[in-house]
CSV table of C-alpha atoms and ligand atoms in Angstrom, one decimal:
chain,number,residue,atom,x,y,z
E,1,UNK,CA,0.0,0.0,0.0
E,2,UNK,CA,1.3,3.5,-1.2
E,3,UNK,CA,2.8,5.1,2.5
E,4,UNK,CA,2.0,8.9,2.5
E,5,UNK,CA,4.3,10.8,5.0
E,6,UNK,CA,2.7,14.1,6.3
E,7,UNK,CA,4.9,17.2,7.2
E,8,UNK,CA,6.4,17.2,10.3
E,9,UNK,CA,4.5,20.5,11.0
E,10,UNK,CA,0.9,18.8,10.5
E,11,UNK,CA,-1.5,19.3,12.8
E,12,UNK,CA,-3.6,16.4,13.7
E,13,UNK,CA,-6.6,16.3,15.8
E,14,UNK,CA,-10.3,16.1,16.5
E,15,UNK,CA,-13.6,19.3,15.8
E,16,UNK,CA,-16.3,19.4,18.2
E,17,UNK,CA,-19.0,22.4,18.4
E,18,UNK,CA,-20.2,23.6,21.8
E,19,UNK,CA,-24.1,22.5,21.8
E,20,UNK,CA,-23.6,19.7,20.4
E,21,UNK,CA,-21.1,18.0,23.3
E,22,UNK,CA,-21.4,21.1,26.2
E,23,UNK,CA,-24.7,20.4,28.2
E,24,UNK,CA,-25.1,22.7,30.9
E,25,UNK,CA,-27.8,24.9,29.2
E,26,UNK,CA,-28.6,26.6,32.1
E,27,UNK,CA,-25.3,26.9,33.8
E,28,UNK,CA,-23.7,30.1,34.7
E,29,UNK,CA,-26.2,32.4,33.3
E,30,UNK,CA,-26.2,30.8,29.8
E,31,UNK,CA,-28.9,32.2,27.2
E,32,UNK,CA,-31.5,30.4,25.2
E,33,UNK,CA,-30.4,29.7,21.6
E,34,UNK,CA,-32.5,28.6,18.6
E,35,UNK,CA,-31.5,25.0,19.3
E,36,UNK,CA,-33.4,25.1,22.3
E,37,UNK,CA,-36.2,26.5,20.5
E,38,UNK,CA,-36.2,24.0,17.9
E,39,UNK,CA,-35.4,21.0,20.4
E,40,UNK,CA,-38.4,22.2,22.9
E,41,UNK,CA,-41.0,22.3,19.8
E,42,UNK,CA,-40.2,18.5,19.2
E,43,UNK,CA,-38.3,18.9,16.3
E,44,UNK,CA,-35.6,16.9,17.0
E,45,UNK,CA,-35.7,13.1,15.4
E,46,UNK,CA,-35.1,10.9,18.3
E,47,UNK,CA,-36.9,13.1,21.1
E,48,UNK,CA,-33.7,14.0,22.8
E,49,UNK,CA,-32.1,17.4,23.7
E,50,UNK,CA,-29.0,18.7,24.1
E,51,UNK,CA,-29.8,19.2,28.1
E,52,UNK,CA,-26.4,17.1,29.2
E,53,UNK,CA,-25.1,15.6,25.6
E,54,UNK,CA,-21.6,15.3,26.3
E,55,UNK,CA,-21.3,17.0,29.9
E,56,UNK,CA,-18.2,18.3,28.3
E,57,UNK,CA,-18.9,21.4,30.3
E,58,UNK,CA,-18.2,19.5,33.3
E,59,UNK,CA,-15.8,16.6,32.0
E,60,UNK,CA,-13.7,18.8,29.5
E,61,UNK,CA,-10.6,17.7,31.6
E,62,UNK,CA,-11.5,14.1,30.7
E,63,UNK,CA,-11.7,15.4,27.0
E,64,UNK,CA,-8.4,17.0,27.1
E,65,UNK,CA,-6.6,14.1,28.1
E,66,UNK,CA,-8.6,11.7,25.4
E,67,UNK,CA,-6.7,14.5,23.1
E,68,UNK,CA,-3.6,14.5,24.6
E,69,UNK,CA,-3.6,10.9,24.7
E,70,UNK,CA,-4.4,10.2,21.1
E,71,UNK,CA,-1.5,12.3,20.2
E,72,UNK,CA,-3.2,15.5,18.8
E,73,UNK,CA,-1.7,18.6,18.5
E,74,UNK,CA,-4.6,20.5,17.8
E,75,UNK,CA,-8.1,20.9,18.5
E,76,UNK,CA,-11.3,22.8,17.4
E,77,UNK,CA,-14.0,23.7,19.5
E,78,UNK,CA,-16.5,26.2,19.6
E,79,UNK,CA,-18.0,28.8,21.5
E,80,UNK,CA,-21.2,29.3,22.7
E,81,UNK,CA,-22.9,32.8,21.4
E,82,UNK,CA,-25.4,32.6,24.4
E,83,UNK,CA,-23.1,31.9,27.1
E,84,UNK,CA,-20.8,35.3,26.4
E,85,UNK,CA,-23.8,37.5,25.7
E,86,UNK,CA,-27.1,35.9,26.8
E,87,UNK,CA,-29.3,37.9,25.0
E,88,UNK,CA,-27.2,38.1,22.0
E,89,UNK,CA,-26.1,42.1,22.7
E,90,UNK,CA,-25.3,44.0,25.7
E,91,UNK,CA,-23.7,43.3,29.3
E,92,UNK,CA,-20.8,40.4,28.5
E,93,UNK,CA,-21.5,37.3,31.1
E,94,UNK,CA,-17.9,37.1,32.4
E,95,UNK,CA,-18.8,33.6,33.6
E,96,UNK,CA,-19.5,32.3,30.5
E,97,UNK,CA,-15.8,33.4,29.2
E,98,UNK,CA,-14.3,31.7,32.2
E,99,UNK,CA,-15.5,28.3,30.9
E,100,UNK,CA,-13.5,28.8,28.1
E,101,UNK,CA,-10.4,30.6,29.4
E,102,UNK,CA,-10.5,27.5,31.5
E,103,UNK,CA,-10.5,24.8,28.1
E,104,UNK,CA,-8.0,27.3,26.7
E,105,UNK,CA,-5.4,26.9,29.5
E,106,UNK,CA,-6.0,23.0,29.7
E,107,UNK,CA,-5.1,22.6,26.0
E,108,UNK,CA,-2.1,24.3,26.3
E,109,UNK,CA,-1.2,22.3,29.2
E,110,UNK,CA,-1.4,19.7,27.5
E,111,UNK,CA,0.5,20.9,24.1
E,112,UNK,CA,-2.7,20.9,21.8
E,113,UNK,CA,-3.2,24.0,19.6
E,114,UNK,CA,-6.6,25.7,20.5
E,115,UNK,CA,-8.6,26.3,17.4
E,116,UNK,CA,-11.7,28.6,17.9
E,117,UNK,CA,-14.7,29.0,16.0
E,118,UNK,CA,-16.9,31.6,16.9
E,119,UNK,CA,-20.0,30.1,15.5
E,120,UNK,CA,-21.5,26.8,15.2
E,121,UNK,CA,-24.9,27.4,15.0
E,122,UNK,CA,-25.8,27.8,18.8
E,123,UNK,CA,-27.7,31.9,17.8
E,124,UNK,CA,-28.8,33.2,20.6
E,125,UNK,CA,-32.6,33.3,20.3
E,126,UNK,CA,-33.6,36.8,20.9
E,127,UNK,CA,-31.2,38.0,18.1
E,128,UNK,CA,-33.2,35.4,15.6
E,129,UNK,CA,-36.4,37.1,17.0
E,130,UNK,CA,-35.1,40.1,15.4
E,131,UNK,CA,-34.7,38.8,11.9
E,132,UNK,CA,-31.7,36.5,12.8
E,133,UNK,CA,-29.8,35.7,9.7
E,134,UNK,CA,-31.9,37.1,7.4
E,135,UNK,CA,-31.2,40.8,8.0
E,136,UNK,CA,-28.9,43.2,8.6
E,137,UNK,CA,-29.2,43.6,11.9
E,138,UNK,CA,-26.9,41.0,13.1
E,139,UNK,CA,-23.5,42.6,11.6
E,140,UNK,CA,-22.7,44.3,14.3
E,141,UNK,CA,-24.1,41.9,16.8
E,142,UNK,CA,-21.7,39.2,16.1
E,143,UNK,CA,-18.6,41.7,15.6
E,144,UNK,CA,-19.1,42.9,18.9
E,145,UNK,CA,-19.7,39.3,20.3
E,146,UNK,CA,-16.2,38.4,18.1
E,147,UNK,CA,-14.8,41.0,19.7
E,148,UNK,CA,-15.3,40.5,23.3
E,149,UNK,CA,-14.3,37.0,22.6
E,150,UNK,CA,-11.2,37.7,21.1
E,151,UNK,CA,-10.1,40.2,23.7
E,152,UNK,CA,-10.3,37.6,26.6
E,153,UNK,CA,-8.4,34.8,24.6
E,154,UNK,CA,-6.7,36.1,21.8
E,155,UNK,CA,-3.9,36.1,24.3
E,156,UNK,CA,-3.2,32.4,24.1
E,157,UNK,CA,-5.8,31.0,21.2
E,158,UNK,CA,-3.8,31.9,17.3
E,159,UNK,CA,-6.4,30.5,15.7
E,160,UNK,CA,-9.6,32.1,14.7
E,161,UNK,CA,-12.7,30.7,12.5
E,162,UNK,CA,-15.6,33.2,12.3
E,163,UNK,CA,-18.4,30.9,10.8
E,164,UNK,CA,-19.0,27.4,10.9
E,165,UNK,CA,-20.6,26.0,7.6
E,166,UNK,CA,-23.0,29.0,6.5
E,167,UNK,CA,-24.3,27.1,3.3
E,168,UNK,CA,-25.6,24.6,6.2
E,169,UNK,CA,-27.2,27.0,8.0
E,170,UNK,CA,-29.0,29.1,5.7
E,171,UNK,CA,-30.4,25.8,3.4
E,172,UNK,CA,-31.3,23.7,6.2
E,173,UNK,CA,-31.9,26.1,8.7
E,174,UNK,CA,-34.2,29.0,6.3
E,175,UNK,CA,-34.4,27.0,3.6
E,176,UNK,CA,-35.7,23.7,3.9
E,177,UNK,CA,-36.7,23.9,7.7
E,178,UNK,CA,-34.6,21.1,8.4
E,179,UNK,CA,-32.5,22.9,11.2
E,180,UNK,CA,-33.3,25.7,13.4
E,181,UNK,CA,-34.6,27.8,13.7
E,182,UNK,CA,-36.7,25.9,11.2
E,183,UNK,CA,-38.0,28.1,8.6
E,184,UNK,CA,-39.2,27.1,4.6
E,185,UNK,CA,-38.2,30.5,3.0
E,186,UNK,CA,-36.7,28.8,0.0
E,187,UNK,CA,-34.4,30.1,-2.6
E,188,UNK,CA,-34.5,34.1,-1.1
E,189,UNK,CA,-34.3,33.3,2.2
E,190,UNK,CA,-31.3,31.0,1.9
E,191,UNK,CA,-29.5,33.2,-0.5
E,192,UNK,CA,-30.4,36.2,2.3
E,193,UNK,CA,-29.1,33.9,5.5
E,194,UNK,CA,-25.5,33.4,3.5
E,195,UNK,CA,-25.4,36.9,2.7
E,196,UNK,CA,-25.7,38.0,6.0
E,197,UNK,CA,-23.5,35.5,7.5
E,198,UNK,CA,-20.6,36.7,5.0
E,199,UNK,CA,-21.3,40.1,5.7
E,200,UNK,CA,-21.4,39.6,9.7
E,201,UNK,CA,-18.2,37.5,9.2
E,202,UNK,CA,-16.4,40.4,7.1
E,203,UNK,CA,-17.0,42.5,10.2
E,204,UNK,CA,-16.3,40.5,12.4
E,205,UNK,CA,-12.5,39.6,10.9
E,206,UNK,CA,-11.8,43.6,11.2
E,207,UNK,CA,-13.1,44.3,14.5
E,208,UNK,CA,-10.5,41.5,15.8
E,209,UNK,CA,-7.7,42.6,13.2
E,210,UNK,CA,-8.3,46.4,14.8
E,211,UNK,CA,-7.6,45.2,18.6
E,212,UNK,CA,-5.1,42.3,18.2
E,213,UNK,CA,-2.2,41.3,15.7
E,214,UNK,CA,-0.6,37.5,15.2
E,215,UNK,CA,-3.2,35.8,14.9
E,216,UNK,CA,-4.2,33.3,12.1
E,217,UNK,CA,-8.2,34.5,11.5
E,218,UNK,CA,-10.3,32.0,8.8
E,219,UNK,CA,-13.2,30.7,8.8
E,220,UNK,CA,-14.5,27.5,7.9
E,221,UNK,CA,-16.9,26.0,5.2
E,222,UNK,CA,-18.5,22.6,4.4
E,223,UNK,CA,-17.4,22.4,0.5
E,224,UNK,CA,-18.8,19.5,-1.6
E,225,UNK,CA,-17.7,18.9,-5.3
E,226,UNK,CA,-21.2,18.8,-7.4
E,227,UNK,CA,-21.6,16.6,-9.8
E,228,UNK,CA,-24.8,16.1,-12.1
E,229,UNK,CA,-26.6,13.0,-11.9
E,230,UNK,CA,-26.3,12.5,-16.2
E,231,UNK,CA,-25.0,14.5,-19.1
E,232,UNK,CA,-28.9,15.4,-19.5
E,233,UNK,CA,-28.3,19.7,-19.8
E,234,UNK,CA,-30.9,20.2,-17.5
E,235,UNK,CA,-28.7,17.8,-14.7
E,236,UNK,CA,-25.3,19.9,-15.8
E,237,UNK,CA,-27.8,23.4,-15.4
E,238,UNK,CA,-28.5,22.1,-11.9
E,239,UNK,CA,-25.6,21.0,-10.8
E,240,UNK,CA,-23.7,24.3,-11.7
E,241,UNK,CA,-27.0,26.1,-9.3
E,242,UNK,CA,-25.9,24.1,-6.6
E,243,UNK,CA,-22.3,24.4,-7.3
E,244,UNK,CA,-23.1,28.2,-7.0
E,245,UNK,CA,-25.7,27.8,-3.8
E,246,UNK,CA,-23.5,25.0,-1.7
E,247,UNK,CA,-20.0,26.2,-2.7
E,248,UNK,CA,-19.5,29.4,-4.3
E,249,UNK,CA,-21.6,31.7,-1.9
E,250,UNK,CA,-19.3,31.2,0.9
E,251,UNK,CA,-16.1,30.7,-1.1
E,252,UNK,CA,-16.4,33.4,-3.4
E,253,UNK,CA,-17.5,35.8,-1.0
E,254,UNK,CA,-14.2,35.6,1.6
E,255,UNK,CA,-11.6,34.8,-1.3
E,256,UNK,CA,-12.6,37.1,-3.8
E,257,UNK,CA,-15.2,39.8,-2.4
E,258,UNK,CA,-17.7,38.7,-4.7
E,259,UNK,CA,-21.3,37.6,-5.5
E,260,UNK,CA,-21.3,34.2,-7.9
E,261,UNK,CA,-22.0,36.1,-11.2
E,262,UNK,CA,-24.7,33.1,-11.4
E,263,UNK,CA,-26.9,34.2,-8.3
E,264,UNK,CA,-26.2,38.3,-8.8
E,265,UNK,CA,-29.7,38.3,-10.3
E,266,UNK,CA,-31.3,36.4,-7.4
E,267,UNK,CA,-29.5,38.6,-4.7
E,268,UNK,CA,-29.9,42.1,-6.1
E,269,UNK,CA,-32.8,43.0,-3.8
E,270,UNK,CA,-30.8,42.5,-0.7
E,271,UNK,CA,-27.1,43.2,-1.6
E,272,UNK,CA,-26.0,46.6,-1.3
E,273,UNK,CA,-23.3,49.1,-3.1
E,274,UNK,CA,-20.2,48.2,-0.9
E,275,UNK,CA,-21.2,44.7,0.2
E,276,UNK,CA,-18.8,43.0,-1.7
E,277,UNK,CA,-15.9,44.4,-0.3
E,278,UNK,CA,-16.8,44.3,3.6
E,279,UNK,CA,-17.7,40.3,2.6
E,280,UNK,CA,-14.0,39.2,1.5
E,281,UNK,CA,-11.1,39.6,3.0
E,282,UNK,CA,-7.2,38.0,3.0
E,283,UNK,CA,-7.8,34.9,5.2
E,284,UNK,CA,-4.9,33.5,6.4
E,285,UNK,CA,-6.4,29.8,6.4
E,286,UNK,CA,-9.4,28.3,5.1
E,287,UNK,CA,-11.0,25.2,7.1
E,288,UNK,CA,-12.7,22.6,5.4
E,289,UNK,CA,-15.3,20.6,6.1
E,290,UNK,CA,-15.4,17.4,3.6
E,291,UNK,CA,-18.3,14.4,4.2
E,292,UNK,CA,-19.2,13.4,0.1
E,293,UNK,CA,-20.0,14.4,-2.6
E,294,UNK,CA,-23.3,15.9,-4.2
E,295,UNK,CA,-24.6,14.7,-7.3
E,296,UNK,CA,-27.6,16.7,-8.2
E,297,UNK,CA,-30.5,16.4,-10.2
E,298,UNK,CA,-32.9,19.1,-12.0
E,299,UNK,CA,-36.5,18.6,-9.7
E,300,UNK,CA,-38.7,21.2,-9.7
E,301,UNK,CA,-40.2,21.9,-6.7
E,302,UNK,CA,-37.4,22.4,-4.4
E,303,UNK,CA,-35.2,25.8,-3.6
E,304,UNK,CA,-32.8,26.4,-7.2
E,305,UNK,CA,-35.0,23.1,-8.9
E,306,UNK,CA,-32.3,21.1,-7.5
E,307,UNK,CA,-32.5,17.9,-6.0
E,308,UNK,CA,-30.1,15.0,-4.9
E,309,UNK,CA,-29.6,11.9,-7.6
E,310,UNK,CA,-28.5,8.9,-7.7
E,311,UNK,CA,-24.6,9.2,-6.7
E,312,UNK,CA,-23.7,6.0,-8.2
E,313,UNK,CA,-21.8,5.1,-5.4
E,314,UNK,CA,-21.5,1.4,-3.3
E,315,UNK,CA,-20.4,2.3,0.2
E,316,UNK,CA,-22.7,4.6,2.7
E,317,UNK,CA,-22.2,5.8,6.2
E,318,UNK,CA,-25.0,5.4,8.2
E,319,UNK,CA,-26.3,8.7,7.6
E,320,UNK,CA,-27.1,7.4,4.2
E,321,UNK,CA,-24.7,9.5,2.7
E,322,UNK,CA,-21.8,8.4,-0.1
E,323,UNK,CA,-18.4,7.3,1.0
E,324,UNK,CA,-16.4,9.0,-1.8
E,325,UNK,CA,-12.6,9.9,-0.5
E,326,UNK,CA,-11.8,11.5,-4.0
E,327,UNK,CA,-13.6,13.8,-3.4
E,328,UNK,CA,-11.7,15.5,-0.8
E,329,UNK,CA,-8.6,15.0,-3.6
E,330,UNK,CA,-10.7,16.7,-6.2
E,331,UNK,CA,-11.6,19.4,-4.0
E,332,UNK,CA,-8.3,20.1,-2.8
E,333,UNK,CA,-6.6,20.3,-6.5
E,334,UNK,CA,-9.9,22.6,-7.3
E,335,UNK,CA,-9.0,25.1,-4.3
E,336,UNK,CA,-5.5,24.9,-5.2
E,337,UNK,CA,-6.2,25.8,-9.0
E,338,UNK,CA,-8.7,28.2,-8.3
E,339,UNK,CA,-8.4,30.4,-5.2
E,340,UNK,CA,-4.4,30.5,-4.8
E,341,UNK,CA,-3.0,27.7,-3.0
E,342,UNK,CA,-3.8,29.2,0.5
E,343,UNK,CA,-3.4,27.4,3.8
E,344,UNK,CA,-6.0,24.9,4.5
E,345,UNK,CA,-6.5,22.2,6.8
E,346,UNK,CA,-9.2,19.8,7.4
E,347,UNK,CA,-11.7,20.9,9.4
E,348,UNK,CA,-14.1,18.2,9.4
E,349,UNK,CA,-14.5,14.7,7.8
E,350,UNK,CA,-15.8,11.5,9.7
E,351,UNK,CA,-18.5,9.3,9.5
E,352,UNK,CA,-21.8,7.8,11.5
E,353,UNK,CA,-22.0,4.1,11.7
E,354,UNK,CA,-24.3,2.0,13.6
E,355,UNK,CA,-21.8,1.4,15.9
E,356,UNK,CA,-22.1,-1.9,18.6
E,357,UNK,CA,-21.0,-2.9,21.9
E,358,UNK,CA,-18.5,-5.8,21.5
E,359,UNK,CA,-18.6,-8.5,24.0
E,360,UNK,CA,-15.2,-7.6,25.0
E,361,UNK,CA,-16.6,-4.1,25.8
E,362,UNK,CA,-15.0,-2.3,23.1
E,363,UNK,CA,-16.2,-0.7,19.6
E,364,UNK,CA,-14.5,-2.3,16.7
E,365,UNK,CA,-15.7,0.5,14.1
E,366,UNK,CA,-13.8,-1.4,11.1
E,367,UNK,CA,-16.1,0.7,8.4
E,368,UNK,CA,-15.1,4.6,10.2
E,369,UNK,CA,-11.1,3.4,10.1
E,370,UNK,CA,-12.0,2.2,6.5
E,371,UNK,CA,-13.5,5.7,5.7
E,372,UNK,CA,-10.4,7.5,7.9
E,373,UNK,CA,-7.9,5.6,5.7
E,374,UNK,CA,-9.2,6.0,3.1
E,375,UNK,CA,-10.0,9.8,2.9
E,376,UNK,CA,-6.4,10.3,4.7
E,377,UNK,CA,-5.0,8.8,1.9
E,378,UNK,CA,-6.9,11.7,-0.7
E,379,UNK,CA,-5.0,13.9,1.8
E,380,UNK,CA,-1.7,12.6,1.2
E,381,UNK,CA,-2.3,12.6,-2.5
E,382,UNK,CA,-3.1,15.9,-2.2
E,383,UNK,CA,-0.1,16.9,-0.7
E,384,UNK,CA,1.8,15.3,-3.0
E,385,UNK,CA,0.4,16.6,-5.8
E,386,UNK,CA,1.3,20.6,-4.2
E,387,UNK,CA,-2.0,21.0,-2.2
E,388,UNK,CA,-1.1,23.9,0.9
E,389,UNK,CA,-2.7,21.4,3.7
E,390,UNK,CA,-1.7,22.5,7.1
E,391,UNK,CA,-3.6,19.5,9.2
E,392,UNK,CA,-6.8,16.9,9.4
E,393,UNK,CA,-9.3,17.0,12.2
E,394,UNK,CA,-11.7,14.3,12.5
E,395,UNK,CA,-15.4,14.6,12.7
E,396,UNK,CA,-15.9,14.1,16.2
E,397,UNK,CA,-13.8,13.3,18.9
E,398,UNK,CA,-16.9,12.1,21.0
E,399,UNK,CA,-20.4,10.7,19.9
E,400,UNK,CA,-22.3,13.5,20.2
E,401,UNK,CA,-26.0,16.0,19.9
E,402,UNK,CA,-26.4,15.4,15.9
E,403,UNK,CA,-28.5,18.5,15.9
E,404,UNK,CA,-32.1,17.3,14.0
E,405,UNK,CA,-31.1,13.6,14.6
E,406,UNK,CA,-30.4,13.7,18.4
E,407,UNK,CA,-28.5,11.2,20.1
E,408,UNK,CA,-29.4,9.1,17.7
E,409,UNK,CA,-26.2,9.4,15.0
E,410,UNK,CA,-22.7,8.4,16.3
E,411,UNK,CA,-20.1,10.3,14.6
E,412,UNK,CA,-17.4,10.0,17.8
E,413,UNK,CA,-13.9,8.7,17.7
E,414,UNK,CA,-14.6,8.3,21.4
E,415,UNK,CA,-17.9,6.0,22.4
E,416,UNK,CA,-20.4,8.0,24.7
E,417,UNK,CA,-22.4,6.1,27.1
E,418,UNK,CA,-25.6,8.5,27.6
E,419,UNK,CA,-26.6,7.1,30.5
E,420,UNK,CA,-23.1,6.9,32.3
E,421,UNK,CA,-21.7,9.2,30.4
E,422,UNK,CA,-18.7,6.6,30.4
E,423,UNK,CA,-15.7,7.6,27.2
E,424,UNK,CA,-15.0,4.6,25.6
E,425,UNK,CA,-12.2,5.0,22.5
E,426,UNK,CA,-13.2,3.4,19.8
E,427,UNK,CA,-11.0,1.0,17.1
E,428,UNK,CA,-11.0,4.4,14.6
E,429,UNK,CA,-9.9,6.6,17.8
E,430,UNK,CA,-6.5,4.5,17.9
E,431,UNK,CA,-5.9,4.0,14.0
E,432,UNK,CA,-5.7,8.1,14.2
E,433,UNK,CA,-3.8,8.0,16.7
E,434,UNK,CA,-1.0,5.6,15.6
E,435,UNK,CA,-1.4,7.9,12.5
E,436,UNK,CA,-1.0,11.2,14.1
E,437,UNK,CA,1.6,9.4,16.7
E,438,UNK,CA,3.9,8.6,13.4
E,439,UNK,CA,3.2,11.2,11.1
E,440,UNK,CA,2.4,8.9,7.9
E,441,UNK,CA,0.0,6.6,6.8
U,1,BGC,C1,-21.4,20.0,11.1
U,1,BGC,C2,-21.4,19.2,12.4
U,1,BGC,C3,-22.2,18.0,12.2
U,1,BGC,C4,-21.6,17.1,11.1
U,1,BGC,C5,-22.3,15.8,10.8
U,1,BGC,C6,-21.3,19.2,9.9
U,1,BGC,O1,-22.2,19.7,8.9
U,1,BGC,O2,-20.5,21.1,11.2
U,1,BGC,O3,-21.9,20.0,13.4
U,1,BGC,O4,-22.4,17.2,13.3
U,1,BGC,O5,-21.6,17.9,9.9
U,1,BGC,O6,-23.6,16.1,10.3
């Protein structure tokens, strides 16, 4: 088998967002978000909430020492909107920093690289009362909460990523209802949400830049190649909407400052004389987040008169979505040949399975260290081939709050017991780790 060697520099670790492993909702003053909201109108798949999840609030020491054990030198967390500001704006809750300042200093102890993102989707509910995404509103909102973040920890955290996945949340979360806070606006109202997310973002990179300098700022996005189901026109038409929709929003907007010449039509209501300037801006890394890819269909009757095809493909995680590690090779020579070959690193990229209890007490997750080999392997073709990646973080270090799907989906490196809330490693947690432990594959 072809042995990749990764740069001694790599960074290799594990992503987890705050709702999804924190618990605690109601500790130390914490706000409401639109998760709560969404999760309290029975929305979420499996009945469950997000009450305890992980306890990581409590057991994060546990959790730094799964890291530091594995042999990660980095890690990405987020942080929680509604526990720095409760109401979105206003009087900072100092208590709600301390939990973080807290994590910060416990990753250093232990030698792992702190990675920040400001958002992952936990918006604290009275700003989405006000229009959340959708309007303008929230620019200054989230620079201020950026700011007041970054002046507590940008003296130890380097790393900064404003946004997790905006395409996610504006089509599942104003789109297609599918997310909180569970709107069906279609095509405008998804378009809208990026918008304003890039925009809020663009702010949000200068008012850090203005107080604090040496730090890496990014952001991160999920990016998907599209393919079309056939060589039928109308598949190609569709697949190129999507391209433009998923991908180009986000990516266009940071890199190059600029509306997808494809949507400018669709926008011009809502995008204003300046906009395109405040939205981009010279990242100094891009994360990724990579699960498949998306081969598309023309449908009418959905947002764009897109919908998924038939991805041709034999292997699927138990999400029901493709197993296709090319992918992430395609999408990396893409970036590379398109946006400058700027500093990226893996942000995301794992896999739910139906995982099982062994009799001998462990979880021997063959299928996730088939899909972690496997799309490890793009990676190191990538890097061969010239690609600029900086490091891989696995989608999740624990089993975790799949937002609509509950407790339901296991993504974890790290077994969760939700009763005992009992960290078991799984099979996949040590193949990464004798990976990151030797620095090849
Ligand atoms: C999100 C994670 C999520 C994962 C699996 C990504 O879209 O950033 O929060 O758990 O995918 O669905």
């Amino acid at each position: 088998m072809t042995q990749f060697v990764f740069p001694r520099d790599f960074l290799w670790g594990a992503s987890t967002s705050s709702y999804q492993i924190e618990g605690a909702l109601q500790a130390d003053g914490r706000g409401d978000c639109v998760w709560d909201t969404f999760a309290a109108a029975g929305r979420i798949a499996d009945g469950s909430t997000a009450k305890t999840a992980c306890d990581h609030f409590h057991r994060w020491p546990e959790d730094i020492a799964l890291l530091k054990a594995a042999g990660f030198n980095a890690y990405r967390f987020s942080i929680a909107w509604p526990r720095v500001l409760p109401t979105g704006t206003g009087a900072v809750n100092a208590k709600g920093l301390d939990f973080y300042d807290r994590l910060v200093d416990g990753l250093l102890t232990a030698g792992i690289r702190p990675m920040a993102c400001l958002y992952h989707w936990d918006l604290p509910q009275p700003l989405e009362d006000r229009g959340g995404w959708q309007g303008r509103e929230i620019i200054q909102p989230f620079a201020d909460y950026a700011a007041v973040v970054a002046a507590r920890l940008a003296d130890r955290v380097k790393d900064w990523m404003m946004l997790n996945e905006p395409n996610v949340v504006a089509i599942f979360g104003y789109g297609v209802g599918d997310h909180a806070p569970g709107l069906k606006l279609g095509e405008v109202g998804i378009l809208k949400a990026l918008h304003h997310q890039n925009l809020a973002q663009g702010a949000a990179f200068r008012a850090i830049a203005a107080a604090h300098s040496g730090l890496r700022l990014g952001t991160v996005i999920n990016l998907e190649p599209c393919l079309a189901e056939s060589d039928d026109p109308l598949d190609v038409a569709a697949a190129a909407r999507w391209d433009a929709v998923w991908n180009r929003v986000a990516l266009d907007g940071v890199l190059r400052g600029m509306i997808p010449p494809l949507l400018a039509e669709k926008m011009a209501d809502f995008v204003r004389p300046g906009d395109e300037e405040l939205i981009g801006y010279p990242i100094d890394l891009l994360g990724i987040n990579y699960y498949s890819k998306m081969t598309m269909k023309h449908e009418t009757g959905h947002p764009f008169d897109v919908w998924w095809g038939d991805a041709h493909c034999q292997r699927w995680t138990g999400m029901g979505w493709p197993v296709q590690p090319d992918g992430l090779y395609d999408l990396l020579m893409e970036l590379k040949r398109d946006y400058g070959n700027l500093p990226v690193y893996i942000a995301e990229n794992g896999a739910a399975y139906d995982d099982e209890v062994a009799a001998d007490g462990q979880i021997h997750d063959a299928e996730r260290v088939a899909f972690f080999k496997d799309h490890l392997a793009a990676v190191g073709r990538a890097l061969a081939d010239g690609c600029n990646v900086k490091g891989y973080l696995c989608w999740s270090l624990l089993d975790n709050f799949e937002w609509a799907f509950g407790l339901a989906k296991r993504f974890g490196i790290v077994r969760v017991d939700y009763e005992t809330l009992q960290r078991t490693p799984k099979d996949s947690y040590r193949f990464l780790s004798t990976v990151a432990k030797q620095g090849r594959l």
